[in-house]
Tab-separated table of C-alpha atoms in Angstrom:
chain	number	residue	atom	x	y	z
A	387	UNK	CA	-75.576	117.837	70.276
A	388	UNK	CA	-72.509	115.785	69.207
A	389	UNK	CA	-72.446	113.803	72.466
A	390	UNK	CA	-76.115	112.842	72.210
A	391	UNK	CA	-75.579	111.991	68.555
A	392	UNK	CA	-72.703	109.687	69.503
A	393	UNK	CA	-75.075	107.664	71.711
A	394	UNK	CA	-77.066	106.807	68.586
A	395	UNK	CA	-74.117	104.813	67.232
A	396	UNK	CA	-73.914	102.580	70.329
A	397	UNK	CA	-76.527	100.071	69.241
A	398	UNK	CA	-77.087	96.324	68.986
A	399	UNK	CA	-74.143	94.163	69.955
A	400	UNK	CA	-71.997	97.248	70.615
A	401	UNK	CA	-74.439	98.368	73.315
A	402	UNK	CA	-74.337	94.916	74.938
A	403	UNK	CA	-70.532	94.772	74.822
A	404	UNK	CA	-70.288	98.313	76.200
A	405	UNK	CA	-72.325	97.268	79.254
A	406	UNK	CA	-70.316	94.093	79.809
A	407	UNK	CA	-67.041	95.994	79.299
A	408	UNK	CA	-68.210	98.465	81.945
A	409	UNK	CA	-68.489	95.584	84.411
A	410	UNK	CA	-65.221	93.972	83.306
A	411	UNK	CA	-63.114	97.145	83.296
A	412	UNK	CA	-64.431	98.197	86.696
A	413	UNK	CA	-63.747	94.838	88.334
A	414	UNK	CA	-60.250	94.587	86.850
A	415	UNK	CA	-59.407	98.062	88.150
A	416	UNK	CA	-60.645	96.972	91.583
A	417	UNK	CA	-58.284	93.988	91.759
A	418	UNK	CA	-55.264	94.269	89.478
A	419	UNK	CA	-53.597	97.348	91.047
A	420	UNK	CA	-53.387	95.411	94.350
A	421	UNK	CA	-52.980	91.802	93.150
A	422	UNK	CA	-49.292	91.645	94.133
A	423	UNK	CA	-50.183	92.455	97.741
A	424	UNK	CA	-52.444	89.371	97.773
A	425	UNK	CA	-49.584	87.118	96.656
A	426	UNK	CA	-47.431	88.456	99.497
A	427	UNK	CA	-50.290	88.018	101.994
A	428	UNK	CA	-50.589	84.342	100.989
A	429	UNK	CA	-46.942	83.649	101.762
A	430	UNK	CA	-45.401	84.502	98.418
A	431	UNK	CA	-42.400	86.729	97.798
A	432	UNK	CA	-41.183	89.053	95.053
A	433	UNK	CA	-39.825	86.001	93.236
A	434	UNK	CA	-43.280	84.417	93.228
A	435	UNK	CA	-44.830	87.657	91.942
A	436	UNK	CA	-42.450	87.411	88.978
A	437	UNK	CA	-43.261	83.721	88.500
A	438	UNK	CA	-46.996	84.441	88.402
A	439	UNK	CA	-46.403	87.222	85.854
A	440	UNK	CA	-44.530	84.624	83.783
A	441	UNK	CA	-47.363	82.096	84.060
A	442	UNK	CA	-49.992	84.638	82.988
A	443	UNK	CA	-48.594	84.577	79.443
A	444	UNK	CA	-47.730	80.882	78.975
A	445	UNK	CA	-51.020	79.961	77.289
A	446	UNK	CA	-50.650	82.896	74.920
A	447	UNK	CA	-47.618	81.224	73.322
A	448	UNK	CA	-49.927	78.536	71.944
A	449	UNK	CA	-53.345	80.194	71.681
A	450	UNK	CA	-52.589	83.697	70.371
A	451	UNK	CA	-51.231	82.451	67.012
A	452	UNK	CA	-54.357	80.313	66.412
A	453	UNK	CA	-56.986	82.588	67.994
A	454	UNK	CA	-57.953	84.026	64.601
A	455	UNK	CA	-58.310	80.522	63.171
A	456	UNK	CA	-60.578	79.549	66.080
A	457	UNK	CA	-62.738	82.640	65.488
A	458	UNK	CA	-63.102	81.794	61.788
A	459	UNK	CA	-64.331	78.280	62.539
A	460	UNK	CA	-66.520	78.698	65.634
A	461	UNK	CA	-69.565	80.675	66.716
A	462	UNK	CA	-68.211	83.998	68.025
A	463	UNK	CA	-70.818	84.466	70.718
A	464	UNK	CA	-70.333	80.948	72.032
A	465	UNK	CA	-66.602	81.650	72.209
A	466	UNK	CA	-67.193	84.800	74.285
A	467	UNK	CA	-69.656	83.063	76.592
A	468	UNK	CA	-67.349	80.061	77.041
A	469	UNK	CA	-64.463	82.399	77.843
A	470	UNK	CA	-66.671	84.270	80.313
A	471	UNK	CA	-67.708	81.155	82.236
A	472	UNK	CA	-64.124	79.868	82.284
A	473	UNK	CA	-62.846	83.230	83.561
A	474	UNK	CA	-65.469	83.247	86.293
A	475	UNK	CA	-64.512	79.720	87.394
A	476	UNK	CA	-60.807	80.589	87.477
A	477	UNK	CA	-61.516	83.750	89.491
A	478	UNK	CA	-63.290	81.648	92.141
A	479	UNK	CA	-59.940	79.922	92.732
A	480	UNK	CA	-58.472	83.305	93.692
A	481	UNK	CA	-61.265	83.944	96.200
A	482	UNK	CA	-60.713	80.656	98.035
A	483	UNK	CA	-56.934	80.353	97.509
A	484	UNK	CA	-55.210	79.136	100.701
A	485	UNK	CA	-51.716	79.727	99.283
A	486	UNK	CA	-49.993	81.676	96.520
A	487	UNK	CA	-49.610	78.439	94.551
A	488	UNK	CA	-53.378	78.346	93.967
A	489	UNK	CA	-53.242	81.935	92.696
A	490	UNK	CA	-50.449	80.834	90.346
A	491	UNK	CA	-52.634	77.985	89.067
A	492	UNK	CA	-55.598	80.346	88.575
A	493	UNK	CA	-53.366	82.771	86.677
A	494	UNK	CA	-52.043	80.035	84.404
A	495	UNK	CA	-55.575	78.816	83.659
A	496	UNK	CA	-56.878	82.359	83.090
A	497	UNK	CA	-54.414	82.710	80.220
A	498	UNK	CA	-56.428	80.101	78.308
A	499	UNK	CA	-59.205	82.597	77.537
A	500	UNK	CA	-57.072	84.656	75.122
A	501	UNK	CA	-58.820	82.774	72.304
A	502	UNK	CA	-61.720	85.226	72.730
A	503	UNK	CA	-59.840	88.360	71.592
A	504	UNK	CA	-60.363	88.095	67.804
A	505	UNK	CA	-64.009	87.094	68.302
A	506	UNK	CA	-64.603	90.137	70.482
A	507	UNK	CA	-62.810	92.479	68.059
A	508	UNK	CA	-64.732	91.194	65.059
A	509	UNK	CA	-68.095	91.528	66.851
A	510	UNK	CA	-67.269	95.143	67.708
A	511	UNK	CA	-66.178	95.872	64.136
A	512	UNK	CA	-69.405	94.380	62.741
A	513	UNK	CA	-71.520	96.373	65.223
A	514	UNK	CA	-70.068	99.790	64.322
A	515	UNK	CA	-72.380	101.858	62.141
A	516	UNK	CA	-70.794	103.038	58.846
A	517	UNK	CA	-70.305	106.798	58.928
A	518	UNK	CA	-70.172	106.846	62.711
A	519	UNK	CA	-67.514	104.302	63.591
A	520	UNK	CA	-65.236	106.799	65.329
A	521	UNK	CA	-68.062	108.292	67.389
A	522	UNK	CA	-69.423	104.851	68.209
A	523	UNK	CA	-66.154	103.406	69.487
A	524	UNK	CA	-65.322	106.670	71.279
A	525	UNK	CA	-68.636	106.774	73.131
A	526	UNK	CA	-68.452	103.049	73.894
A	527	UNK	CA	-64.951	103.451	75.330
A	528	UNK	CA	-65.985	106.441	77.431
A	529	UNK	CA	-68.986	104.617	78.918
A	530	UNK	CA	-67.138	101.348	79.539
A	531	UNK	CA	-64.288	103.096	81.388
A	532	UNK	CA	-66.412	105.519	83.434
A	533	UNK	CA	-66.757	103.473	86.640
A	534	UNK	CA	-63.164	102.237	86.482
A	535	UNK	CA	-62.020	105.786	87.284
A	536	UNK	CA	-62.914	105.457	90.959
A	537	UNK	CA	-62.470	101.681	91.254
A	538	UNK	CA	-58.817	101.702	92.459
A	539	UNK	CA	-59.579	104.268	95.167
A	540	UNK	CA	-62.598	102.305	96.416
A	541	UNK	CA	-60.504	99.122	96.347
A	542	UNK	CA	-57.783	100.853	98.349
A	543	UNK	CA	-60.324	101.718	101.052
A	544	UNK	CA	-61.391	98.055	101.195
A	545	UNK	CA	-57.788	96.837	101.463
A	546	UNK	CA	-56.994	99.370	104.212
A	547	UNK	CA	-60.136	98.357	106.121
A	548	UNK	CA	-59.876	94.555	105.826
A	549	UNK	CA	-56.181	93.950	105.119
A	550	UNK	CA	-54.329	92.503	102.143
A	551	UNK	CA	-55.739	88.994	102.594
A	552	UNK	CA	-59.449	89.406	103.346
A	553	UNK	CA	-59.632	92.694	101.457
A	554	UNK	CA	-58.418	91.098	98.201
A	555	UNK	CA	-60.701	88.096	98.703
A	556	UNK	CA	-63.633	90.524	98.888
A	557	UNK	CA	-62.473	92.324	95.747
A	558	UNK	CA	-61.976	89.051	93.852
A	559	UNK	CA	-65.466	88.073	95.001
A	560	UNK	CA	-66.875	91.248	93.464
A	561	UNK	CA	-64.939	90.414	90.295
A	562	UNK	CA	-66.538	86.952	90.202
A	563	UNK	CA	-70.031	88.467	90.466
A	564	UNK	CA	-69.346	91.082	87.777
A	565	UNK	CA	-67.822	88.441	85.472
A	566	UNK	CA	-70.791	86.097	85.874
A	567	UNK	CA	-73.335	88.877	85.294
A	568	UNK	CA	-71.454	90.094	82.207
A	569	UNK	CA	-71.333	86.559	80.783
A	570	UNK	CA	-75.059	86.019	81.354
A	571	UNK	CA	-75.817	89.351	79.651
A	572	UNK	CA	-73.708	88.339	76.634
A	573	UNK	CA	-75.379	84.937	76.461
A	574	UNK	CA	-78.855	86.476	76.593
A	575	UNK	CA	-78.535	89.562	74.398
A	576	UNK	CA	-75.678	89.153	71.888
A	577	UNK	CA	-76.737	88.172	68.375
A	578	UNK	CA	-74.605	86.640	65.634
A	579	UNK	CA	-74.782	89.090	62.718
A	580	UNK	CA	-72.421	87.350	60.284
A	581	UNK	CA	-73.951	85.080	57.675
A	582	UNK	CA	-70.580	83.598	56.721
A	583	UNK	CA	-70.616	79.783	56.781
A	584	UNK	CA	-68.248	78.387	59.402
A	585	UNK	CA	-66.508	75.086	58.917
A	586	UNK	CA	-66.114	72.698	61.872
A	587	UNK	CA	-63.081	73.245	64.075
A	588	UNK	CA	-60.560	70.387	63.870
A	589	UNK	CA	-57.565	69.781	66.115
A	590	UNK	CA	-55.256	68.997	63.188
A	591	UNK	CA	-56.121	72.310	61.537
A	592	UNK	CA	-55.362	74.122	64.800
A	593	UNK	CA	-51.965	72.457	65.140
A	594	UNK	CA	-51.142	73.218	61.506
A	595	UNK	CA	-52.125	76.849	62.040
A	596	UNK	CA	-49.848	77.036	65.112
A	597	UNK	CA	-46.896	75.517	63.219
A	598	UNK	CA	-47.481	77.779	60.232
A	599	UNK	CA	-47.621	80.914	62.408
A	600	UNK	CA	-44.175	80.293	63.888
A	601	UNK	CA	-42.614	78.961	60.669
A	602	UNK	CA	-43.482	82.113	58.749
A	603	UNK	CA	-41.883	84.450	61.331
A	604	UNK	CA	-38.584	84.857	59.393
A	605	UNK	CA	-40.451	85.682	56.182
A	606	UNK	CA	-42.753	88.070	58.079
A	607	UNK	CA	-39.766	89.931	59.530
A	608	UNK	CA	-38.071	90.116	56.109
A	609	UNK	CA	-41.173	91.741	54.608
A	610	UNK	CA	-41.282	94.433	57.277
A	611	UNK	CA	-39.972	97.872	56.248
A	612	UNK	CA	-36.859	98.872	58.213
A	613	UNK	CA	-38.746	101.438	60.291
A	614	UNK	CA	-41.393	98.849	61.180
A	615	UNK	CA	-38.733	96.378	62.363
A	616	UNK	CA	-37.276	99.103	64.575
A	617	UNK	CA	-40.752	100.020	65.856
A	618	UNK	CA	-41.424	96.352	66.664
A	619	UNK	CA	-38.275	96.325	68.811
A	620	UNK	CA	-39.411	99.532	70.520
A	621	UNK	CA	-42.823	97.998	71.263
A	622	UNK	CA	-41.138	94.865	72.625
A	623	UNK	CA	-38.888	96.972	74.892
A	624	UNK	CA	-41.915	98.910	76.164
A	625	UNK	CA	-43.721	95.696	77.114
A	626	UNK	CA	-40.524	94.364	78.707
A	627	UNK	CA	-40.261	97.593	80.705
A	628	UNK	CA	-43.820	97.194	81.931
A	629	UNK	CA	-43.180	93.562	82.806
A	630	UNK	CA	-40.128	94.557	84.869
A	631	UNK	CA	-41.909	97.088	87.104
A	632	UNK	CA	-45.671	96.704	86.519
A	633	UNK	CA	-46.380	94.149	89.288
A	634	UNK	CA	-44.208	96.026	91.805
A	635	UNK	CA	-45.509	99.603	91.708
A	636	UNK	CA	-47.960	98.997	94.557
A	637	UNK	CA	-45.521	96.841	96.563
A	638	UNK	CA	-42.817	99.522	96.464
A	639	UNK	CA	-45.320	102.326	97.142
A	640	UNK	CA	-46.680	100.594	100.252
A	641	UNK	CA	-43.495	99.002	101.626
A	642	UNK	CA	-40.880	101.652	100.807
A	643	UNK	CA	-42.637	104.964	100.124
A	644	UNK	CA	-45.068	104.407	102.994
A	645	UNK	CA	-48.356	104.998	101.160
A	646	UNK	CA	-51.559	103.366	102.336
A	647	UNK	CA	-53.590	101.319	99.871
A	648	UNK	CA	-56.169	104.128	99.745
A	649	UNK	CA	-53.470	106.703	98.939
A	650	UNK	CA	-52.198	104.455	96.147
A	651	UNK	CA	-55.759	104.187	94.845
A	652	UNK	CA	-56.025	107.995	94.973
A	653	UNK	CA	-52.911	108.363	92.802
A	654	UNK	CA	-54.456	105.981	90.240
A	655	UNK	CA	-57.697	107.987	90.345
A	656	UNK	CA	-55.727	111.193	89.760
A	657	UNK	CA	-53.805	109.728	86.833
A	658	UNK	CA	-57.061	108.617	85.193
A	659	UNK	CA	-58.518	112.105	85.622
A	660	UNK	CA	-55.366	113.543	84.018
A	661	UNK	CA	-55.048	110.964	81.255
A	662	UNK	CA	-58.565	110.577	79.865
A	663	UNK	CA	-59.020	114.233	78.723
A	664	UNK	CA	-55.618	114.083	76.988
A	665	UNK	CA	-56.517	111.415	74.412
A	666	UNK	CA	-57.812	113.872	71.811
A	667	UNK	CA	-55.016	116.487	72.311
A	668	UNK	CA	-52.432	113.672	72.160
A	669	UNK	CA	-53.776	112.504	68.825
A	670	UNK	CA	-53.681	116.068	67.482
A	671	UNK	CA	-50.102	116.527	68.739
A	672	UNK	CA	-48.999	113.256	67.115
A	673	UNK	CA	-50.497	114.368	63.802
A	674	UNK	CA	-49.081	117.899	63.847
A	675	UNK	CA	-45.716	117.448	65.536
A	676	UNK	CA	-45.014	114.026	64.094
A	677	UNK	CA	-45.555	110.490	65.385
A	678	UNK	CA	-41.846	109.720	65.821
A	679	UNK	CA	-41.094	112.919	67.762
A	680	UNK	CA	-44.188	112.429	69.947
A	681	UNK	CA	-43.278	108.816	70.712
A	682	UNK	CA	-39.697	109.826	71.550
A	683	UNK	CA	-40.925	112.501	73.975
A	684	UNK	CA	-43.264	110.026	75.681
A	685	UNK	CA	-40.483	107.435	76.029
A	686	UNK	CA	-37.989	109.912	77.499
A	687	UNK	CA	-40.436	111.467	79.979
A	688	UNK	CA	-41.802	108.084	81.121
A	689	UNK	CA	-38.278	106.710	81.651
A	690	UNK	CA	-37.292	109.713	83.791
A	691	UNK	CA	-40.555	109.683	85.773
A	692	UNK	CA	-40.280	105.927	86.439
A	693	UNK	CA	-36.746	106.285	87.795
A	694	UNK	CA	-37.780	109.215	90.004
A	695	UNK	CA	-40.431	106.946	91.553
A	696	UNK	CA	-37.710	105.117	93.521
A	697	UNK	CA	-35.823	108.314	94.339
A	698	UNK	CA	-38.503	110.728	95.541
A	699	UNK	CA	-40.595	110.242	98.660
A	700	UNK	CA	-44.007	111.380	99.818
A	701	UNK	CA	-47.588	111.142	98.604
A	702	UNK	CA	-47.564	114.430	96.639
A	703	UNK	CA	-44.365	113.513	94.762
A	704	UNK	CA	-45.780	110.101	93.777
A	705	UNK	CA	-49.077	111.733	92.780
A	706	UNK	CA	-47.265	114.126	90.421
A	707	UNK	CA	-45.105	111.346	88.948
A	708	UNK	CA	-48.130	109.143	88.247
A	709	UNK	CA	-49.867	112.099	86.557
A	710	UNK	CA	-46.818	112.582	84.317
A	711	UNK	CA	-46.821	108.856	83.497
A	712	UNK	CA	-50.523	109.080	82.602
A	713	UNK	CA	-49.735	111.808	80.059
A	714	UNK	CA	-46.840	109.704	78.691
A	715	UNK	CA	-49.124	106.676	78.362
A	716	UNK	CA	-51.689	108.631	76.342
A	717	UNK	CA	-49.137	110.320	74.051
A	718	UNK	CA	-47.115	107.124	73.580
A	719	UNK	CA	-50.168	105.000	72.729
A	720	UNK	CA	-51.574	107.565	70.288
A	721	UNK	CA	-48.227	107.967	68.508
A	722	UNK	CA	-47.386	104.261	68.357
A	723	UNK	CA	-50.819	103.126	67.124
A	724	UNK	CA	-50.685	105.809	64.401
A	725	UNK	CA	-47.161	104.699	63.410
A	726	UNK	CA	-48.335	101.094	63.153
A	727	UNK	CA	-51.212	102.137	60.902
A	728	UNK	CA	-48.792	104.078	58.677
A	729	UNK	CA	-45.977	101.522	58.514
A	730	UNK	CA	-47.657	98.095	58.385
A	731	UNK	CA	-48.205	97.008	54.749
A	732	UNK	CA	-51.938	96.751	54.066
A	733	UNK	CA	-51.613	93.388	52.302
A	734	UNK	CA	-50.256	91.691	55.441
A	735	UNK	CA	-51.731	93.831	58.200
A	736	UNK	CA	-53.579	91.007	59.942
A	737	UNK	CA	-50.593	88.663	60.195
A	738	UNK	CA	-48.126	91.376	61.204
A	739	UNK	CA	-50.381	92.859	63.878
A	740	UNK	CA	-51.096	89.402	65.255
A	741	UNK	CA	-47.330	88.899	65.534
A	742	UNK	CA	-46.197	92.276	66.917
A	743	UNK	CA	-49.419	93.737	68.319
A	744	UNK	CA	-51.455	96.806	67.485
A	745	UNK	CA	-49.022	99.386	68.854
A	746	UNK	CA	-50.908	99.967	72.094
A	747	UNK	CA	-47.851	100.372	74.326
A	748	UNK	CA	-48.614	100.895	78.014
A	749	UNK	CA	-46.023	103.291	79.395
A	750	UNK	CA	-46.003	103.412	83.194
A	751	UNK	CA	-49.093	101.267	83.672
A	752	UNK	CA	-49.701	99.127	86.754
A	753	UNK	CA	-49.871	95.342	86.504
A	754	UNK	CA	-48.709	92.738	84.010
A	755	UNK	CA	-48.815	93.419	80.261
A	756	UNK	CA	-51.384	91.389	78.398
A	757	UNK	CA	-54.553	91.520	76.358
A	758	UNK	CA	-55.163	91.749	72.615
A	759	UNK	CA	-52.521	94.452	72.154
A	760	UNK	CA	-49.646	92.039	72.824
A	761	UNK	CA	-48.555	90.155	69.700
A	762	UNK	CA	-47.382	86.572	70.031
A	763	UNK	CA	-43.792	87.526	69.129
A	764	UNK	CA	-43.744	89.780	72.195
A	765	UNK	CA	-44.786	87.028	74.604
A	766	UNK	CA	-41.422	85.202	75.134
A	767	UNK	CA	-39.319	88.291	76.035
A	768	UNK	CA	-42.126	89.662	78.218
A	769	UNK	CA	-42.380	86.330	80.062
A	770	UNK	CA	-38.624	86.255	80.675
A	771	UNK	CA	-38.663	89.878	81.892
A	772	UNK	CA	-41.480	89.121	84.335
A	773	UNK	CA	-39.582	86.163	85.768
A	774	UNK	CA	-36.357	88.190	86.011
A	775	UNK	CA	-38.161	91.078	87.698
A	776	UNK	CA	-39.061	88.928	90.689
A	777	UNK	CA	-35.448	87.920	91.236
A	778	UNK	CA	-34.234	91.513	90.762
A	779	UNK	CA	-36.744	92.872	93.291
A	780	UNK	CA	-35.770	90.209	95.832
A	781	UNK	CA	-32.111	91.273	95.479
A	782	UNK	CA	-32.892	94.976	95.754
A	783	UNK	CA	-36.306	96.641	95.290
A	784	UNK	CA	-34.732	99.375	93.147
A	785	UNK	CA	-33.158	96.982	90.608
A	786	UNK	CA	-36.297	96.483	88.441
A	787	UNK	CA	-36.535	100.254	87.943
A	788	UNK	CA	-32.847	100.455	87.023
A	789	UNK	CA	-33.360	97.703	84.428
A	790	UNK	CA	-36.506	99.471	83.196
A	791	UNK	CA	-34.506	102.694	82.822
A	792	UNK	CA	-32.029	100.864	80.576
A	793	UNK	CA	-34.771	99.400	78.367
A	794	UNK	CA	-36.543	102.771	78.226
A	795	UNK	CA	-33.375	104.566	77.101
A	796	UNK	CA	-32.721	101.898	74.467
A	797	UNK	CA	-36.291	102.230	73.158
A	798	UNK	CA	-35.920	106.024	72.869
A	799	UNK	CA	-32.580	105.705	71.034
A	800	UNK	CA	-33.997	103.154	68.579
A	801	UNK	CA	-36.946	105.468	67.901
A	802	UNK	CA	-34.734	108.487	67.223
A	803	UNK	CA	-32.217	106.656	65.047
A	804	UNK	CA	-34.259	104.097	63.109
A	805	UNK	CA	-38.008	104.856	63.162
A	806	UNK	CA	-38.952	107.021	60.181
A	807	UNK	CA	-42.490	107.740	59.103
A	808	UNK	CA	-43.002	109.259	55.644
A	809	UNK	CA	-46.230	110.853	56.857
A	810	UNK	CA	-44.436	112.849	59.554
A	811	UNK	CA	-43.996	116.471	58.587
A	812	UNK	CA	-40.962	117.075	60.786
């Protein structure tokens, strides 16, 4: 059986990371879809939601460019464990936060753990069995995301039962427990498999690496093929779009559409049920129809569906729109990642992907953009968009979606006019 066979490739460190990812993904899906409601419950406003989105990426400006350097000069498992304990400590601040300012501080500090991303990615790459890498990562992803399907709905029930303040404190408390358990599992069971000698990590080398990363940006951009430069702009606009509306989906749904937290959680459950089975068909469509055409379709449909979110009313209408956005997310991610693989020159793939990301755009997703998919060149515009979104929402709750419509249209036009992939057959 192919499914049983796929389990055989989830071994060693990959098995450990799959279990800890299961805990991490589930806890994040419990909290993040409702995090903006917590800020409001602690006395914050839409402007503060935007400020906190801005703060979540500040550390990435300095640590993302040197994260690879840190990984090359430090024990990877110790990096993951250190990041895990730091994350757990910062999450405790959210549980006990008396005001939104403490949440802002916790968010700023949480951004410091981005140094773990290359270490995590390299451990996964080393753990994949040759000849079964695709099956291994596919099975690992399926297992690690299984519980997160129902997490938003369960969280919605908790928020409806205990309110936005106590309910989110409970959910953050669960996140603390899951984070601590995951970190202890990594500390106990992960094994360093690389025999490469690692030189000591020096502050001067880190600062030089940071300076070098930003100094070589003009040369990096010059070496990009024209289609890749256009695709980088499209990716940036997609992250900006998410930053404009991501933190406010739940706020608008509850305050203006009239959904309960549980109903919002049910829409997120439905979109996961719709989206997950579409990953394989989306990849096939991108290959057969063409990556550029598939990406354009996803951008157009997601832009229309996002705008309709602030026009239509009722639970069923929002449910349908979120299902459409789930399909757009899957098709857009599959097309964009494939385009990146085709267009990025192999001799500078590491540097370019560190700068512009891996192509994993997140059309229509809830929450702030972040994670290893966001290149360091994307961070400044995304930060500015997050800050602007708070002011726009405070002026009129519809304004962020109008701005997101403009960026979505621009991204679609750039894709149609400038993004060309020689491997596309149409």
